Coordinates of N, CA and C in Angstrom, one line a residue:
X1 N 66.0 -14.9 6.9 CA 65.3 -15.1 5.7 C 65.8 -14.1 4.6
X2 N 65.9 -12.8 5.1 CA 66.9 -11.6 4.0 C 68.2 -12.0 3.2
X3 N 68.6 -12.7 4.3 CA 70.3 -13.6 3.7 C 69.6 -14.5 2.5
X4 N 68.8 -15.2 2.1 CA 68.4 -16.5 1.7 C 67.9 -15.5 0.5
X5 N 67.2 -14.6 0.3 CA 67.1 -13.9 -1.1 C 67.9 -12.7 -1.2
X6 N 68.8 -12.6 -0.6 CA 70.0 -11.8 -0.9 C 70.7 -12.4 -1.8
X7 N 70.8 -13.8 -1.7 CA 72.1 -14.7 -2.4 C 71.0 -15.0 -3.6
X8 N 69.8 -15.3 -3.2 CA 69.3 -15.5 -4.6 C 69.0 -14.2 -5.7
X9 N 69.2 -13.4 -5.1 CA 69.2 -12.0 -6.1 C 70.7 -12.0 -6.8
X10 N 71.7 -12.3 -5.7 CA 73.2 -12.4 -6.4 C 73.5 -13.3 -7.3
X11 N 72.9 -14.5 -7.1 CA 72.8 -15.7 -8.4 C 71.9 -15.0 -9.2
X12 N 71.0 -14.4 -9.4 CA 70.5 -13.9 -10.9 C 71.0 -13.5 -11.7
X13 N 71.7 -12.3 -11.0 CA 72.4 -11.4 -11.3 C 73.6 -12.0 -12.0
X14 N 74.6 -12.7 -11.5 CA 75.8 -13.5 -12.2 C 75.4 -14.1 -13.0
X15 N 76.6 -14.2 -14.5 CA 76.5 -14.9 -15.7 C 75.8 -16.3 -15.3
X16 N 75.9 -17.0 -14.1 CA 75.6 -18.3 -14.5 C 74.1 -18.1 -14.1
X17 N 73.6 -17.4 -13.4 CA 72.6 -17.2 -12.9 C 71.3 -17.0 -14.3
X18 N 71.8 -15.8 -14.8 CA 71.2 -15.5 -16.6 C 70.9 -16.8 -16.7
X19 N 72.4 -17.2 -17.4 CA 71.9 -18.8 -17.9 C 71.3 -19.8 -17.6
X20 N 70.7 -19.6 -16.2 CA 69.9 -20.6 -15.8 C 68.6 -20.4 -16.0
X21 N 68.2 -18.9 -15.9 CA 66.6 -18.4 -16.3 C 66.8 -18.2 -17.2
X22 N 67.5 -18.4 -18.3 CA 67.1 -18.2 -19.7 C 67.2 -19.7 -20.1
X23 N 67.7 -20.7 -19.9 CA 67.3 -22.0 -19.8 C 65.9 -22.6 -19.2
X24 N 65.7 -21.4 -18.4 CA 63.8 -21.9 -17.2 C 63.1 -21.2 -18.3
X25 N 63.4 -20.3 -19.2 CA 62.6 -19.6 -19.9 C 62.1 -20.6 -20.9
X26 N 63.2 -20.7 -21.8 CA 63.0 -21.7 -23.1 C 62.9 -23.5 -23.0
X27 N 62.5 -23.6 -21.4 CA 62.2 -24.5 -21.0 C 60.7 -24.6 -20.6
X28 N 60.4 -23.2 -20.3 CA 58.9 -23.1 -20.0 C 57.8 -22.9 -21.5
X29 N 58.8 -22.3 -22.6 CA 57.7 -22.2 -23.6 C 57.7 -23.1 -24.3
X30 N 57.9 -24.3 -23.9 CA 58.2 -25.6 -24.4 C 56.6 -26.4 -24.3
X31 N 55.7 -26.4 -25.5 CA 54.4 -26.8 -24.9 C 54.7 -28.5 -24.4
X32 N 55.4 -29.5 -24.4 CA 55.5 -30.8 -24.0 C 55.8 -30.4 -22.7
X33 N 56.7 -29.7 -22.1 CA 57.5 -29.6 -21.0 C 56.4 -28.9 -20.0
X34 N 55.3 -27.7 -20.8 CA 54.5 -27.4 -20.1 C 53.3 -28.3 -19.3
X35 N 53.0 -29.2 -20.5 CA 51.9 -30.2 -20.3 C 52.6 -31.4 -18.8
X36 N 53.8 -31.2 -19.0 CA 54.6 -31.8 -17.9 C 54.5 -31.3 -16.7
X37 N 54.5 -30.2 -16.9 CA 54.8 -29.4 -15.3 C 53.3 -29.2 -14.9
X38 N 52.6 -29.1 -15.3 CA 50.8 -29.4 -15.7 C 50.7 -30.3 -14.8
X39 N 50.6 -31.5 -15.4 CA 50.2 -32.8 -14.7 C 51.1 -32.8 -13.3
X40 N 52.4 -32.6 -13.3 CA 52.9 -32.6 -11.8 C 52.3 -31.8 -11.0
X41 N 51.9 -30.7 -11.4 CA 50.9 -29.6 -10.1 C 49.5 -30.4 -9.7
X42 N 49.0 -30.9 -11.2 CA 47.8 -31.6 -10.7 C 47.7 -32.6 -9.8
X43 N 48.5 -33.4 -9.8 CA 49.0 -34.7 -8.9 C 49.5 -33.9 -8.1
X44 N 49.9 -33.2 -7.3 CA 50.0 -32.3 -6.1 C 48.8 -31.6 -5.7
X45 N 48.3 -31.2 -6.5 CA 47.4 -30.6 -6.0 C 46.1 -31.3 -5.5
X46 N 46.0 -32.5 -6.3 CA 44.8 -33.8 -5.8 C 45.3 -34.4 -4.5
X47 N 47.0 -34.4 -4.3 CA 47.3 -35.1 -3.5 C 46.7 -34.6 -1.6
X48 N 47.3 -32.8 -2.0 CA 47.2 -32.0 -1.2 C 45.4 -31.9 -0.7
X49 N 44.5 -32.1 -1.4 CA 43.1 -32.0 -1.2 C 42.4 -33.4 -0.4
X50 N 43.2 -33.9 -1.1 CA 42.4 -35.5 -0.4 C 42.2 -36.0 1.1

């Protein structure tokens, strides 16, 4: 499991890695995109309860 966030600490770290959380970033303060990701948790989460 150490291997598995080893490499994902190495992808952060690399240029493309940046670019991806700064893409997750200005993708998260996106209030449409949030109300999106909103409703997907909720419908998991009702799904997960039932």
């Amino acid at each position: 499991m150490s291997g598995v966030l080893q490499r994902l600490k190495q992808f952060a770290r690399s240029p493309q890695g940046q670019r991806t959380i700064e893409q997750v970033r200005r993708t998260a303060a996106d209030p449409r995109r949030r109300a999106q990701a909103q409703r997907l948790f909720d419908k998991l989460r009702a799904r997960r309860s039932a």
